[in-house]
Amino acid sequence: YCKSYSRFIVRFSFQDLTTSSSSSGSRVSGSPCHHSDSNSSEKHMSRASQREGVSPRNSLEVLTPEVPGERDRGNCITSLQLHPKGWATLLRCSSNTDDQEWTCVYEFQEGAPVRPVSPRCSLRLTHYIEEANVGRGYIKELCFSPDGRMISSPHGYGIRLLGFDKQCSELVDCLPKEASPLRVIRSLYSHNDVVLTTKFSPTHCQIASGCLSGRVSLYQPKF
């Protein structure tokens, strides 16, 4: 039984080791004046990056996504996966105060910040769907397909295959001006207990799901 939830998305930015190594070497071999100039130049670049809205290297960024119907209710992120092409993130969110759960897709946006806590990127809710909160308190793991066109999500005693439209188009071809519902492509039910995890095979046309009692089911399409 798991109650440990994460409320934020955390993004790390690491300094290029090659640049760091060469920069370090130049400081050792350079004169004191060169060392001072280097520090001055780095400070100037850091200030310029901050003015342009770019996060400095080795920085930590915390993004708080909006959840449909949130308003006065608190929500917890219980499952997270990045889009295979890095365009978006997929979240399963659960309400702290009622039995409401959501599967949400958020697009990463570069540019002007939406909140003070996200200086470089912001999250925009593009698609969502309400889930059946069966087995309250357990984490339910969802996932993208390897090509990012479909989502497999635990739904009660089975799973739902979701798409951005009925044709299973790419996310970039289905970006709405306002958040819109995910489309249910197919529902699969074969368990006698609550499904907690589902995963696409990275190499085969196959999906797996696992339930609370420990049973694993495999699905493949009929051609």
CSV table of C-alpha atoms in Angstrom, one decimal:
chain,number,residue,atom,x,y,z
A,1,TYR,CA,0.0,0.0,0.0
A,2,CYS,CA,1.7,3.2,-1.1
A,3,LYS,CA,0.8,6.7,-0.2
A,4,SER,CA,4.1,8.4,-1.3
A,5,TYR,CA,3.1,10.9,-4.0
A,6,SER,CA,5.2,13.5,-5.8
A,7,ARG,CA,3.5,16.9,-6.4
A,8,PHE,CA,6.1,18.5,-8.7
A,9,ILE,CA,7.9,17.8,-12.0
A,10,VAL,CA,11.6,18.3,-11.5
A,11,ARG,CA,13.9,19.1,-14.5
A,12,PHE,CA,17.7,19.1,-14.3
A,13,SER,CA,20.1,20.9,-16.5
A,14,PHE,CA,23.8,19.7,-16.4
A,15,GLN,CA,26.9,21.5,-17.6
A,16,ASP,CA,28.7,20.0,-20.5
A,17,LEU,CA,31.7,18.1,-19.1
A,18,THR,CA,33.9,18.7,-22.1
A,19,THR,CA,33.4,22.5,-21.8
A,20,SER,CA,34.0,22.3,-18.0
A,21,SER,CA,37.2,20.3,-18.5
A,22,SER,CA,38.7,22.6,-21.1
A,23,SER,CA,37.6,25.7,-19.1
A,24,SER,CA,39.3,24.2,-16.0
A,25,GLY,CA,42.5,23.6,-17.9
A,26,SER,CA,42.7,27.1,-19.2
A,27,ARG,CA,42.4,28.5,-15.7
A,28,VAL,CA,45.3,26.4,-14.5
A,29,SER,CA,47.7,27.4,-17.3
A,30,GLY,CA,46.5,31.0,-17.5
A,31,SER,CA,47.9,34.0,-15.7
A,32,PRO,CA,46.1,35.6,-12.7
A,33,CYS,CA,44.8,38.3,-15.0
A,34,HIS,CA,43.4,35.7,-17.4
A,35,HIS,CA,41.7,33.9,-14.4
A,36,SER,CA,40.0,37.2,-13.4
A,37,ASP,CA,38.8,37.9,-17.0
A,38,SER,CA,37.4,34.4,-17.2
A,39,ASN,CA,35.4,34.8,-14.0
A,40,SER,CA,34.2,38.2,-15.2
A,41,SER,CA,33.1,36.7,-18.5
A,42,GLU,CA,31.2,33.9,-16.8
A,43,LYS,CA,29.3,36.3,-14.5
A,44,HIS,CA,28.4,38.4,-17.5
A,45,MET,CA,27.1,35.3,-19.4
A,46,SER,CA,25.1,34.2,-16.3
A,47,ARG,CA,23.4,37.6,-16.0
A,48,ALA,CA,22.7,37.7,-19.7
A,49,SER,CA,21.1,34.2,-19.5
A,50,GLN,CA,18.9,35.3,-16.7
A,51,ARG,CA,17.7,38.4,-18.6
A,52,GLU,CA,16.9,36.2,-21.6
A,53,GLY,CA,14.9,33.8,-19.4
A,54,VAL,CA,17.4,30.9,-19.8
A,55,SER,CA,18.1,28.7,-16.8
A,56,PRO,CA,21.8,28.7,-15.8
A,57,ARG,CA,23.8,25.5,-16.0
A,58,ASN,CA,23.5,22.9,-13.2
A,59,SER,CA,20.1,24.3,-12.3
A,60,LEU,CA,17.0,22.8,-10.9
A,61,GLU,CA,13.6,23.7,-12.3
A,62,VAL,CA,10.3,22.9,-10.5
A,63,LEU,CA,7.1,22.9,-12.6
A,64,THR,CA,3.6,22.7,-11.1
A,65,PRO,CA,1.1,21.5,-13.7
A,66,GLU,CA,-2.6,22.5,-13.6
A,67,VAL,CA,-5.1,19.7,-13.3
A,68,PRO,CA,-8.6,19.8,-14.8
A,69,GLY,CA,-11.2,20.8,-12.2
A,70,GLU,CA,-8.5,21.4,-9.6
A,71,ARG,CA,-9.8,24.7,-8.2
A,72,ASP,CA,-10.0,24.2,-4.4
A,73,ARG,CA,-8.9,20.6,-4.4
A,74,GLY,CA,-5.3,19.4,-4.0
A,75,ASN,CA,-4.0,16.9,-6.5
A,76,CYS,CA,-1.1,14.4,-6.4
A,77,ILE,CA,1.0,13.2,-9.3
A,78,THR,CA,1.1,9.4,-9.0
A,79,SER,CA,2.6,8.4,-12.3
A,80,LEU,CA,4.8,10.3,-14.9
A,81,GLN,CA,6.3,9.5,-18.3
A,82,LEU,CA,8.0,11.6,-20.9
A,83,HIS,CA,6.9,11.5,-24.5
A,84,PRO,CA,9.3,9.4,-26.6
A,85,LYS,CA,10.3,12.4,-28.7
A,86,GLY,CA,10.5,14.8,-25.7
A,87,TRP,CA,7.5,16.9,-26.8
A,88,ALA,CA,5.4,16.4,-23.7
A,89,THR,CA,4.9,14.7,-20.4
A,90,LEU,CA,2.1,12.2,-19.4
A,91,LEU,CA,0.7,12.4,-15.8
A,92,ARG,CA,-1.7,10.4,-13.7
A,93,CYS,CA,-3.2,12.7,-11.1
A,94,SER,CA,-5.3,11.8,-8.1
A,95,SER,CA,-7.4,14.1,-5.9
A,96,ASN,CA,-6.6,14.4,-2.2
A,97,THR,CA,-10.2,15.1,-1.3
A,98,ASP,CA,-12.4,12.9,-3.5
A,99,ASP,CA,-12.3,9.9,-5.8
A,100,GLN,CA,-11.4,11.8,-8.9
A,101,GLU,CA,-8.4,10.8,-11.1
A,102,TRP,CA,-7.1,12.2,-14.4
A,103,THR,CA,-4.8,11.2,-17.1
A,104,CYS,CA,-3.2,14.4,-18.5
A,105,VAL,CA,-0.8,15.3,-21.3
A,106,TYR,CA,1.2,18.5,-21.0
A,107,GLU,CA,3.2,20.1,-23.8
A,108,PHE,CA,6.6,21.7,-23.0
A,109,GLN,CA,6.7,25.3,-24.0
A,110,GLU,CA,9.8,27.4,-24.5
A,111,GLY,CA,9.5,31.1,-24.0
A,112,ALA,CA,8.0,33.5,-21.6
A,113,PRO,CA,7.4,31.9,-18.1
A,114,VAL,CA,3.8,31.3,-16.9
A,115,ARG,CA,4.9,31.2,-13.2
A,116,PRO,CA,7.8,32.6,-11.3
A,117,VAL,CA,9.0,29.1,-10.4
A,118,SER,CA,9.4,28.1,-14.1
A,119,PRO,CA,12.0,30.5,-15.5
A,120,ARG,CA,12.7,28.6,-18.8
A,121,CYS,CA,9.8,26.3,-19.7
A,122,SER,CA,6.1,26.1,-18.9
A,123,LEU,CA,3.7,23.2,-19.1
A,124,ARG,CA,0.5,23.6,-21.1
A,125,LEU,CA,-2.3,21.1,-20.6
A,126,THR,CA,-3.3,19.8,-24.1
A,127,HIS,CA,-5.3,16.6,-23.5
A,128,TYR,CA,-7.0,14.9,-20.5
A,129,ILE,CA,-9.5,12.3,-19.6
A,130,GLU,CA,-11.1,11.4,-16.3
A,131,GLU,CA,-10.3,7.9,-14.8
A,132,ALA,CA,-12.1,5.5,-12.6
A,133,ASN,CA,-10.4,5.8,-9.2
A,134,VAL,CA,-10.8,2.1,-8.3
A,135,GLY,CA,-8.2,0.9,-5.7
A,136,ARG,CA,-7.8,4.3,-4.1
A,137,GLY,CA,-4.4,4.9,-2.6
A,138,TYR,CA,-2.5,2.6,-5.1
A,139,ILE,CA,-0.2,4.1,-7.7
A,140,LYS,CA,-1.4,3.3,-11.3
A,141,GLU,CA,1.4,3.4,-13.9
A,142,LEU,CA,0.5,4.5,-17.4
A,143,CYS,CA,2.7,4.8,-20.5
A,144,PHE,CA,3.1,6.1,-24.1
A,145,SER,CA,3.5,3.7,-27.0
A,146,PRO,CA,7.0,3.6,-28.4
A,147,ASP,CA,6.0,6.0,-31.2
A,148,GLY,CA,4.1,8.3,-28.8
A,149,ARG,CA,0.8,8.1,-30.7
A,150,MET,CA,-1.1,6.1,-28.1
A,151,ILE,CA,-1.4,6.0,-24.3
A,152,SER,CA,-2.1,2.8,-22.3
A,153,SER,CA,-3.8,3.6,-19.0
A,154,PRO,CA,-5.1,1.4,-16.1
A,155,HIS,CA,-8.9,1.7,-15.8
A,156,GLY,CA,-10.6,-0.3,-13.1
A,157,TYR,CA,-10.1,-4.0,-13.8
A,158,GLY,CA,-8.6,-3.4,-17.3
A,159,ILE,CA,-6.8,-0.8,-19.4
A,160,ARG,CA,-7.8,1.8,-22.0
A,161,LEU,CA,-5.9,2.6,-25.1
A,162,LEU,CA,-6.1,6.4,-25.6
A,163,GLY,CA,-5.2,8.6,-28.6
A,164,PHE,CA,-5.1,12.3,-29.4
A,165,ASP,CA,-7.7,11.6,-32.1
A,166,LYS,CA,-9.5,8.6,-33.5
A,167,GLN,CA,-6.9,8.1,-36.2
A,168,CYS,CA,-4.0,7.8,-33.6
A,169,SER,CA,-2.2,10.9,-35.1
A,170,GLU,CA,1.0,12.4,-33.8
A,171,LEU,CA,0.7,14.8,-30.9
A,172,VAL,CA,2.1,17.7,-32.9
A,173,ASP,CA,-0.7,17.3,-35.4
A,174,CYS,CA,-3.4,17.4,-32.7
A,175,LEU,CA,-2.4,20.4,-30.6
A,176,PRO,CA,-5.6,22.2,-29.7
A,177,LYS,CA,-5.9,25.9,-28.7
A,178,GLU,CA,-7.7,24.8,-25.5
A,179,ALA,CA,-7.3,21.5,-23.6
A,180,SER,CA,-9.4,18.7,-25.1
A,181,PRO,CA,-10.4,15.2,-24.1
A,182,LEU,CA,-8.3,12.2,-25.1
A,183,ARG,CA,-10.1,9.7,-27.3
A,184,VAL,CA,-10.8,6.1,-26.2
A,185,ILE,CA,-9.5,3.8,-29.0
A,186,ARG,CA,-10.2,0.5,-27.2
A,187,SER,CA,-10.9,-0.8,-23.7
A,188,LEU,CA,-9.5,-4.2,-22.6
A,189,TYR,CA,-10.7,-6.0,-19.5
A,190,SER,CA,-9.2,-9.4,-18.5
A,191,HIS,CA,-8.4,-9.1,-14.8
A,192,ASN,CA,-10.2,-10.0,-11.6
A,193,ASP,CA,-8.5,-7.3,-9.6
A,194,VAL,CA,-7.5,-3.6,-9.9
A,195,VAL,CA,-5.0,-3.0,-12.7
A,196,LEU,CA,-2.0,-1.1,-11.4
A,197,THR,CA,0.5,-1.0,-14.3
A,198,THR,CA,0.6,-1.3,-18.0
A,199,LYS,CA,3.4,-1.2,-20.6
A,200,PHE,CA,3.9,-1.3,-24.3
A,201,SER,CA,6.6,-3.6,-25.6
A,202,PRO,CA,9.5,-1.6,-27.1
A,203,THR,CA,10.0,-4.1,-29.9
A,204,HIS,CA,6.8,-6.0,-30.5
A,205,CYS,CA,3.2,-5.1,-31.2
A,206,GLN,CA,2.1,-6.1,-27.7
A,207,ILE,CA,0.9,-4.6,-24.4
A,208,ALA,CA,1.2,-6.0,-20.9
A,209,SER,CA,-0.9,-5.2,-17.8
A,210,GLY,CA,-0.5,-6.2,-14.2
A,211,CYS,CA,-3.1,-6.2,-11.4
A,212,LEU,CA,-3.1,-6.0,-7.6
A,213,SER,CA,-3.3,-9.8,-7.1
A,214,GLY,CA,-0.1,-10.3,-9.2
A,215,ARG,CA,-1.6,-11.6,-12.5
A,216,VAL,CA,0.0,-10.3,-15.7
A,217,SER,CA,-1.9,-10.3,-19.0
A,218,LEU,CA,-0.5,-9.8,-22.5
A,219,TYR,CA,-2.4,-8.4,-25.4
A,220,GLN,CA,-1.7,-8.2,-29.2
A,221,PRO,CA,-3.8,-7.0,-32.0
A,222,LYS,CA,-5.6,-9.3,-34.5
A,223,PHE,CA,-4.6,-8.5,-38.1
